[in-house]
XYZ file of C-alpha atoms in Angstrom:
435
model
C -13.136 -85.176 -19.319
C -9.447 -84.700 -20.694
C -5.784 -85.654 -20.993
C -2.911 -83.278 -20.890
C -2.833 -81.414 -24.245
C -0.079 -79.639 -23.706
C 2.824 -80.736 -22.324
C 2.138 -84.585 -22.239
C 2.096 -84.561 -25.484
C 5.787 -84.530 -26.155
C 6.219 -88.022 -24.080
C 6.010 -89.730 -27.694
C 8.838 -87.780 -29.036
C 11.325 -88.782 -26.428
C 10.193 -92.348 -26.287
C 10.354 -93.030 -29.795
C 13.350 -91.668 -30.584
C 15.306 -93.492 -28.066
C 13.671 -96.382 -28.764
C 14.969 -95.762 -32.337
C 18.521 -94.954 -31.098
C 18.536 -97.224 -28.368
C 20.878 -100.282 -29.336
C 18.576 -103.242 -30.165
C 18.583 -106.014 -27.332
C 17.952 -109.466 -28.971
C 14.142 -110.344 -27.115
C 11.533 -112.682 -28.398
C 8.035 -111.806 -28.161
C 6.653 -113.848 -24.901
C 4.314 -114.870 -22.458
C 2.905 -112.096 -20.234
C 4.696 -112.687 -16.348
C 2.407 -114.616 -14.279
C 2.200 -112.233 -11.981
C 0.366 -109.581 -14.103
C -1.541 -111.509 -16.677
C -1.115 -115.001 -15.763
C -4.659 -115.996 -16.912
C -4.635 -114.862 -20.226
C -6.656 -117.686 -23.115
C -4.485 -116.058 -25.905
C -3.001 -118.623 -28.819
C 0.040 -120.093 -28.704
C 2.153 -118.032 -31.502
C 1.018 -114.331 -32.648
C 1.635 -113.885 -36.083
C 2.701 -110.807 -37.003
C 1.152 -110.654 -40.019
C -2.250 -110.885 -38.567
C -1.846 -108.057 -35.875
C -0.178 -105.282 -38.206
C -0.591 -104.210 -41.547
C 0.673 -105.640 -44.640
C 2.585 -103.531 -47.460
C 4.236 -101.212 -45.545
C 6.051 -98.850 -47.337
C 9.233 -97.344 -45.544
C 8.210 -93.625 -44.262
C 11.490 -92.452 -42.323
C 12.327 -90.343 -45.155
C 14.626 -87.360 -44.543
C 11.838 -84.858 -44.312
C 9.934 -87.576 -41.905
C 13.344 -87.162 -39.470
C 13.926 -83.933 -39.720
C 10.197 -83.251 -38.789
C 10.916 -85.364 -35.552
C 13.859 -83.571 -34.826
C 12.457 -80.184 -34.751
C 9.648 -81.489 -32.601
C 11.953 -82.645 -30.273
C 13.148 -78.931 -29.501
C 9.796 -77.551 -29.767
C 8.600 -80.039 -27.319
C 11.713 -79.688 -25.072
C 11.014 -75.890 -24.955
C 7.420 -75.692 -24.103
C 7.422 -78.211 -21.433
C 9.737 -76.007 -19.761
C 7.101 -73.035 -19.907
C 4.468 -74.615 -18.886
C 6.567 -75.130 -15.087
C 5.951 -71.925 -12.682
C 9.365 -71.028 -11.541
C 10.120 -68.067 -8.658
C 11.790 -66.506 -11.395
C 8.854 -66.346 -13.425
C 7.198 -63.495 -11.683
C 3.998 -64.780 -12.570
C 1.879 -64.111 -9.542
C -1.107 -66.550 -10.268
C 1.374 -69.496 -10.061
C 2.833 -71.183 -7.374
C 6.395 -72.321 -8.175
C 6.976 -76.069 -9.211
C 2.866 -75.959 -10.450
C 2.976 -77.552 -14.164
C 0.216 -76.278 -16.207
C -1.028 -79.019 -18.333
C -2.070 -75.966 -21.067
C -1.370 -72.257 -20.460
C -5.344 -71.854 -22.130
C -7.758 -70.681 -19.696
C -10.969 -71.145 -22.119
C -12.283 -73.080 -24.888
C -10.744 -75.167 -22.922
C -9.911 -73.984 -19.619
C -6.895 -76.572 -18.987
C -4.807 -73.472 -16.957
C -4.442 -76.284 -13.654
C -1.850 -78.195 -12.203
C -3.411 -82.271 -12.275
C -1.229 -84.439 -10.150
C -1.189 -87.031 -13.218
C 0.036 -84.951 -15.640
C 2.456 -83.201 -13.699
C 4.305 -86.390 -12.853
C 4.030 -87.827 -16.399
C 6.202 -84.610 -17.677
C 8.696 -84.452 -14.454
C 9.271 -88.513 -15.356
C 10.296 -87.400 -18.989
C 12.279 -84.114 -17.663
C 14.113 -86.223 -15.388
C 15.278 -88.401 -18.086
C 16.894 -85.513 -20.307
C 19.135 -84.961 -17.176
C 21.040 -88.041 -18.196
C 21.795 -86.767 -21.290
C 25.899 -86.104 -20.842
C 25.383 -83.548 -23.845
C 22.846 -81.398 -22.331
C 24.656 -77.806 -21.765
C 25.821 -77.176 -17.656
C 23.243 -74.351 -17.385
C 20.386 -75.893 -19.022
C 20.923 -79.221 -16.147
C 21.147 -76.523 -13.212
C 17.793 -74.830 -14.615
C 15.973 -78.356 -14.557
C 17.918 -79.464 -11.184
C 15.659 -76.059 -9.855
C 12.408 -76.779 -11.632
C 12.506 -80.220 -10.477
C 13.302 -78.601 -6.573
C 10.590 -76.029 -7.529
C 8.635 -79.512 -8.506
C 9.253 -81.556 -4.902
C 8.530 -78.371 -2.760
C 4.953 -78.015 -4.565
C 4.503 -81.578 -3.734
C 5.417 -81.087 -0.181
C 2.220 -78.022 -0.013
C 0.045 -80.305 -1.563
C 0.443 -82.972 0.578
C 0.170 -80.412 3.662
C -3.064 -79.226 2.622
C -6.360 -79.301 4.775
C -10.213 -80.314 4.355
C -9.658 -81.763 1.174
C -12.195 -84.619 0.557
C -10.592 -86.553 -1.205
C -7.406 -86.590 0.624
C -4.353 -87.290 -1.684
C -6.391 -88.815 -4.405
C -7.533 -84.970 -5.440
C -6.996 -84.994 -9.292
C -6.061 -81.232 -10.137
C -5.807 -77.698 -7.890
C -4.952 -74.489 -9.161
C -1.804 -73.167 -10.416
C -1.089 -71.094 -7.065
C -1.453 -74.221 -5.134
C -5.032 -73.546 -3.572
C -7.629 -76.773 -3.747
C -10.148 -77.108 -6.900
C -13.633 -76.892 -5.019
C -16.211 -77.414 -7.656
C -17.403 -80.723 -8.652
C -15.147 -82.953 -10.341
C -14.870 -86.596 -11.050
C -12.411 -87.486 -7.892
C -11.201 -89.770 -6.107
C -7.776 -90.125 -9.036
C -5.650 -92.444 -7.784
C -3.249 -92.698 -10.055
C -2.179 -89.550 -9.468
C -0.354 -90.216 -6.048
C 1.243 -93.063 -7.797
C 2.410 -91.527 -10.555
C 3.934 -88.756 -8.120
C 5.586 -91.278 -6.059
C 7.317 -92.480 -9.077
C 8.535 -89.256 -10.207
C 10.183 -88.173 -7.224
C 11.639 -91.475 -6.871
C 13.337 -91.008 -10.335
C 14.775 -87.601 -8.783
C 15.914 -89.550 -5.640
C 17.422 -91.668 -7.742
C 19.276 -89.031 -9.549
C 20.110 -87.318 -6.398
C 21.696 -90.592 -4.759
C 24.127 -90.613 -8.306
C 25.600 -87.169 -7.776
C 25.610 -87.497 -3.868
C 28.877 -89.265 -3.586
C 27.646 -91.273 -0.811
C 25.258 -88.492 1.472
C 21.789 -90.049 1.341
C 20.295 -86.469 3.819
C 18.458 -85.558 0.741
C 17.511 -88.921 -0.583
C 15.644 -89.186 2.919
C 13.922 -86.116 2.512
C 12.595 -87.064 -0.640
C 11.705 -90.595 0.340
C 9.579 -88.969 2.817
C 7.246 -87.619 0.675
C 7.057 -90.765 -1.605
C 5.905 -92.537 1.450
C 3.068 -90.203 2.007
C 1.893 -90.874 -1.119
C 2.406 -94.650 -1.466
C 0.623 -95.191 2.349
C -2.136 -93.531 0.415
C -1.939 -95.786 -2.230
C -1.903 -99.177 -0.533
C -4.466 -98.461 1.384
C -7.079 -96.801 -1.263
C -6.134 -99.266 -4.474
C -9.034 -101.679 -3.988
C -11.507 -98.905 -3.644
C -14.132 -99.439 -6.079
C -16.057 -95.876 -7.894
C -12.256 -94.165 -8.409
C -12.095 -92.434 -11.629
C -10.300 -93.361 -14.870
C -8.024 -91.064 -16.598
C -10.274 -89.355 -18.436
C -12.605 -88.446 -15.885
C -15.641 -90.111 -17.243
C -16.078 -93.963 -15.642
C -15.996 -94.806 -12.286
C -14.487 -97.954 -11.028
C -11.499 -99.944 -10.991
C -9.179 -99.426 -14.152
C -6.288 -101.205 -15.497
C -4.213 -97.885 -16.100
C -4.578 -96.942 -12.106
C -3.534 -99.910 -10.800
C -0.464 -100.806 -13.128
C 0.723 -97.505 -11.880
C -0.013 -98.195 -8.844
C 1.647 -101.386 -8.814
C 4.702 -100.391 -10.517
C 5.026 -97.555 -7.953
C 4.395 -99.567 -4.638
C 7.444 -101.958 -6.279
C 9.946 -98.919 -6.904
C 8.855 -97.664 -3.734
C 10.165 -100.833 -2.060
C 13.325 -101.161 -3.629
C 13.821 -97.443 -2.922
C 13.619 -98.799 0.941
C 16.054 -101.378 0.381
C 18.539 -99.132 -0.988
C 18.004 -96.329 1.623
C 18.300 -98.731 4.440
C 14.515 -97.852 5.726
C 12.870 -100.243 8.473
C 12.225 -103.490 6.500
C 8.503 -103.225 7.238
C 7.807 -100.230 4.885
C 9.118 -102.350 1.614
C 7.290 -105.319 3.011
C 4.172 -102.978 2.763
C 4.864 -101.951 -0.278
C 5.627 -105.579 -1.608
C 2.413 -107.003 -0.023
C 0.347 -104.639 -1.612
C 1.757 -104.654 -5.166
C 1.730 -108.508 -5.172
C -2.166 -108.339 -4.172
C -2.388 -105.626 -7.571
C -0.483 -108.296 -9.472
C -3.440 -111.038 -9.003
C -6.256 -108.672 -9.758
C -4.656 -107.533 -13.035
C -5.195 -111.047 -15.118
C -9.324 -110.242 -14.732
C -9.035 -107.197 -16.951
C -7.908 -109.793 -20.015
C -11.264 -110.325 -21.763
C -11.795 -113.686 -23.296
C -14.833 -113.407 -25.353
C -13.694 -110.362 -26.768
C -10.047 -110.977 -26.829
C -8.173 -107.912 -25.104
C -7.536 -106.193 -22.198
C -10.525 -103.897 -21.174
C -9.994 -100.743 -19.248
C -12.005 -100.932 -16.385
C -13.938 -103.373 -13.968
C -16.923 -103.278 -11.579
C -17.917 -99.770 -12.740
C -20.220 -97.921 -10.424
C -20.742 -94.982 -12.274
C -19.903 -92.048 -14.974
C -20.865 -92.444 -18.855
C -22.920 -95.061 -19.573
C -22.181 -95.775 -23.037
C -18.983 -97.109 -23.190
C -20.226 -100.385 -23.723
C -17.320 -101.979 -25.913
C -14.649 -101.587 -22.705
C -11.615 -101.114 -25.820
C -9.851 -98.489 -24.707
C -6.196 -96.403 -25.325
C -5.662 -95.904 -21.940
C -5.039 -99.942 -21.895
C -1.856 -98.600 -24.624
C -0.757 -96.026 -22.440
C -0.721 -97.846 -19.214
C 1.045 -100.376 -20.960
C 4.027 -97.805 -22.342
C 3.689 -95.834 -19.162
C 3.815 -98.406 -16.526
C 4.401 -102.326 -17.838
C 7.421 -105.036 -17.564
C 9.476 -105.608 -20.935
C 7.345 -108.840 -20.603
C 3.799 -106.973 -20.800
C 4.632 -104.681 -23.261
C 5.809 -107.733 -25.319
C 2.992 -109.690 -24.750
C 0.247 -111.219 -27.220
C -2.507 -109.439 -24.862
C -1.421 -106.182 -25.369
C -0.633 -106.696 -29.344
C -4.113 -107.979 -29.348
C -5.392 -105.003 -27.674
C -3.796 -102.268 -29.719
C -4.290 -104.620 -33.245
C -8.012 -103.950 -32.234
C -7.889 -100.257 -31.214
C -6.087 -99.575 -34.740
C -8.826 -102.008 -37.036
C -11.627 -100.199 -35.030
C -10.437 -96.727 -35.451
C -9.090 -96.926 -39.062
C -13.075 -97.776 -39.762
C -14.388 -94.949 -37.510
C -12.726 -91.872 -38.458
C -12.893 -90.470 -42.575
C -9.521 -89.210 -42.057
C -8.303 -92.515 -42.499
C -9.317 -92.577 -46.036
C -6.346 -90.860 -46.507
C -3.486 -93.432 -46.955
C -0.491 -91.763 -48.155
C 0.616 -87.987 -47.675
C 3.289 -85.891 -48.552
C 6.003 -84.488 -46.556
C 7.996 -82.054 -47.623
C 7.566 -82.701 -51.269
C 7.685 -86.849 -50.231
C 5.330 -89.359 -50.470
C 4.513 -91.507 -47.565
C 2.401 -93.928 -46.281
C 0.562 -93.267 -42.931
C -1.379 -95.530 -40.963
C -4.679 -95.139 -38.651
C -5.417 -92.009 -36.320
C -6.399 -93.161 -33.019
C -8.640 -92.095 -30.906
C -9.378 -92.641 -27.184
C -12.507 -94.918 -27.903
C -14.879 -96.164 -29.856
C -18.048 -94.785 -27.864
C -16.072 -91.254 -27.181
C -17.734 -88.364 -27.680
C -15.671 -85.378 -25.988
C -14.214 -83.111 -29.230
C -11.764 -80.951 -26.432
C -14.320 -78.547 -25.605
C -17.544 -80.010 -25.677
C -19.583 -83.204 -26.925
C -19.885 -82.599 -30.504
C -18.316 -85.964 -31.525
C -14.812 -88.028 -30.257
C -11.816 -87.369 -32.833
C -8.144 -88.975 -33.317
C -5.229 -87.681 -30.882
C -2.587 -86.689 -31.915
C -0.757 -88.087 -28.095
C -2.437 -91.358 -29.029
C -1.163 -91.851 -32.623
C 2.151 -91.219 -31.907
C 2.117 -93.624 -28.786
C 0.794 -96.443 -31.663
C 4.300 -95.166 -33.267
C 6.180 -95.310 -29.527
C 4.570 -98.874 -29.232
C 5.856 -100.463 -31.946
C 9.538 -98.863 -32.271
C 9.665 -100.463 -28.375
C 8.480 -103.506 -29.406
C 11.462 -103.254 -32.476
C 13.991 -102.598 -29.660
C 12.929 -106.175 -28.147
C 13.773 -107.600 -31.040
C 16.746 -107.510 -31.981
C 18.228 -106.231 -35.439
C 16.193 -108.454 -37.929
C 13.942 -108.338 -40.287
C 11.002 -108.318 -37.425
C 12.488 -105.703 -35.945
C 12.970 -103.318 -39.107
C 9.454 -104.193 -40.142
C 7.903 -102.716 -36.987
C 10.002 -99.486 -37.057
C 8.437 -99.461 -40.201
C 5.093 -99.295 -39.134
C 6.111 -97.483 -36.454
C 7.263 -94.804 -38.845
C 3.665 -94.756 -40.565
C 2.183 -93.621 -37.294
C 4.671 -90.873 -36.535
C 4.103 -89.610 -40.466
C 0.219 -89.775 -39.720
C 0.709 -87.422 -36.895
C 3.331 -85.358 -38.802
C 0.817 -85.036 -41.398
């Protein structure tokens, strides 16, 4: 019953800023693509007016920037320390084991989950593009991200695990988590497949034409995505936050979007045709089961289907987790889309109500007045406080993802006035956390 609190939470940072900085690509909102959503009753326009909030006040001042700069470094740093490294001579950690916190009580979060761990090695992968980032700093991330694929490789080669692959944390030195948890996670594989294939990717770049090593990491992509394509329909898997059993729009995006960049991985590596045509079979079949999550009467996309078990009270089905598989996982065209404004429009009305700290409208930073906008939480129903069940409360990783939505959604549109409104609001969001 938890997300990454640690190093996860810096995904926000990097997104939002290069959304910011990202040259603006003329887009107009549309349609999500048939083959994810095809059967969504939503209206024929969205008006923008009626899914954000009006009066918004512009809250990138200086002190709003400079905040997100130095966040940026202190992020960049402690992601770092939360990977084992050989060097680190830390002898209860394996090396290439990422911590999702360094605390070991109140909460104990001192474990390596496969989700997490492939959420940050995504994000670490993309600072290695950066042409400014200093010769020795690329070198040490080239070796954490070895470190990373070699602690794959031992997970995937250990025994008498019951739930195979779909395990969702161990312990840092690499040994399997025995006690009861809420397993099978199958997202995790996924996810894992995804972030190697980013490195393969990588590795192909600077290979100058030698694909040895681009095999040898394609080999352990395939052990996951087998995994994947043949576990995905599997009803009673768990949902990222390790309460509801089922199946759940967040695990099979990802596992969608995987099987497809597993396939053209195949393509490009000149692998026997029938492995993509796996892969492409199976992510098609995703495709047509993702339109059922779109909930008419209530009018946005619920988390999960067919539950079989975990909390019972989750009634309303309005979750983050829709946000974040959206962000993490989706098409330019499903980010875009009127389903997924819909759902996050009702997230932020429902959680502006539920938590007091939303009273507070305006703060100051450094010395300046701002606006902010809601804190959001994970949902409606939660209960978990981070180390108990005293009462749900905003996150921080889910505010700032609000923010991340909408500056994406400003770099789909283009330089107008649409466009500078939502990196407006997106800005309220980012001061709320900041705050």
């Amino acid at each position: 019953m938890r997300w990454n609190c640690g190093v996860a939470t810096l995904a926000w940072v990097f997104g939002a800023a290069a959304a910011v900085l990202t040259p603006m690509r003329q887009h107009m909102f549309g349609d999500v693509a048939a083959a994810e959503m095809h059967a969504l009753d939503m209206p024929n326009a969205w008006n923008a007016e009626a899914l954000f909030p009006a009066n918004i006040h512009r809250a990138a001042t200086q002190a709003l920037e400079s905040w997100i700069t130095a966040q940026d470094a202190f992020s960049r740093k402690h992601i770092l320390n939360n990977f084992a490294s050989s060097s680190d001579g830390n002898g209860d950690a394996r090396a290439g084991a990422i911590c999702a916190s360094p605390s070991r009580k109140h909460p104990d979060y001192y474990y390596a989950w496969t989700r997490d761990s492939a959420l940050v090695v995504l994000e670490v992968i993309a600072w290695l593009d950066n042409n400014k980032l200093d010769y020795m700093l690329k070198d040490e991330l080239k070796q954490r991200l070895d470190d990373y694929v070699e602690f794959t490789r031992h997970l995937q080669g250990l025994k008498n695990l019951k739930y195979g692959l779909g395990e969702a944390k161990f312990h840092m030195d690499g040994t399997a988590f025995r006690a009861p948890w809420c397993n099978a996670q199958t997202d995790g594989p996924a996810l894992r497949a995804r972030a190697i294939l980013a490195y393969t990717q990588h590795v192909i770049k600077q290979a100058n034409g030698d694909t040895t090593r681009a095999h040898e990491l394609f080999a352990l992509v395939r052990t996951d995505l087998d995994y994947v394509t043949k576990v995905w329909m599997h009803l009673g898997n768990c949902d990222i936050w390790e309460e509801s059993r089922g199946m759940h729009f967040y695990t099979l995006l990802a596992q969608k979007t995987a099987l497809e960049e597993g396939a053209r991985m195949a393509h490009t590596l000149d692998v026997d045709n029938s492995v993509a045509h796996v892969y492409e079979r199976a992510a098609q079949e995703i495709a047509h089961k993702l339109p059922e999550f779109w909930d008419v009467d209530h009018g946005y996309i619920v988390a999960t289907l067919n539950k079989t078990g975990g909390i019972q009270t989750k009634n309303s089905n309005l979750d983050a987790q829709v946000l974040l598989a959206a962000l993490h996982h989706g098409t330019p065209k499903l980010l875009t889309s009127r389903a997924v404004a819909a759902t996050v429009n009702r997230l932020v009305h429902v959680f502006d109500r539920l938590y007091v700290v939303n009273h507070v409208q305006r703060t100051k930073i450094d010395g300046q007045w701002v606006d902010v906008a809601a804190a959001v939480g994970r949902y409606p129903e939660d209960v978990y406080d981070g180390d108990g069940s005293r009462g749900g409360n905003p996150w921080s990783l889910l505010t700032s993802s609000v923010a991340e939505y909408h500056y994406r959604l400003a770099v789909h549109m283009g330089n107008g006035p649409l466009a500078q409104y939502l990196v407006q609001v997106g800005d309220t969001y980012m001061a709320r956390v900041a705050r």
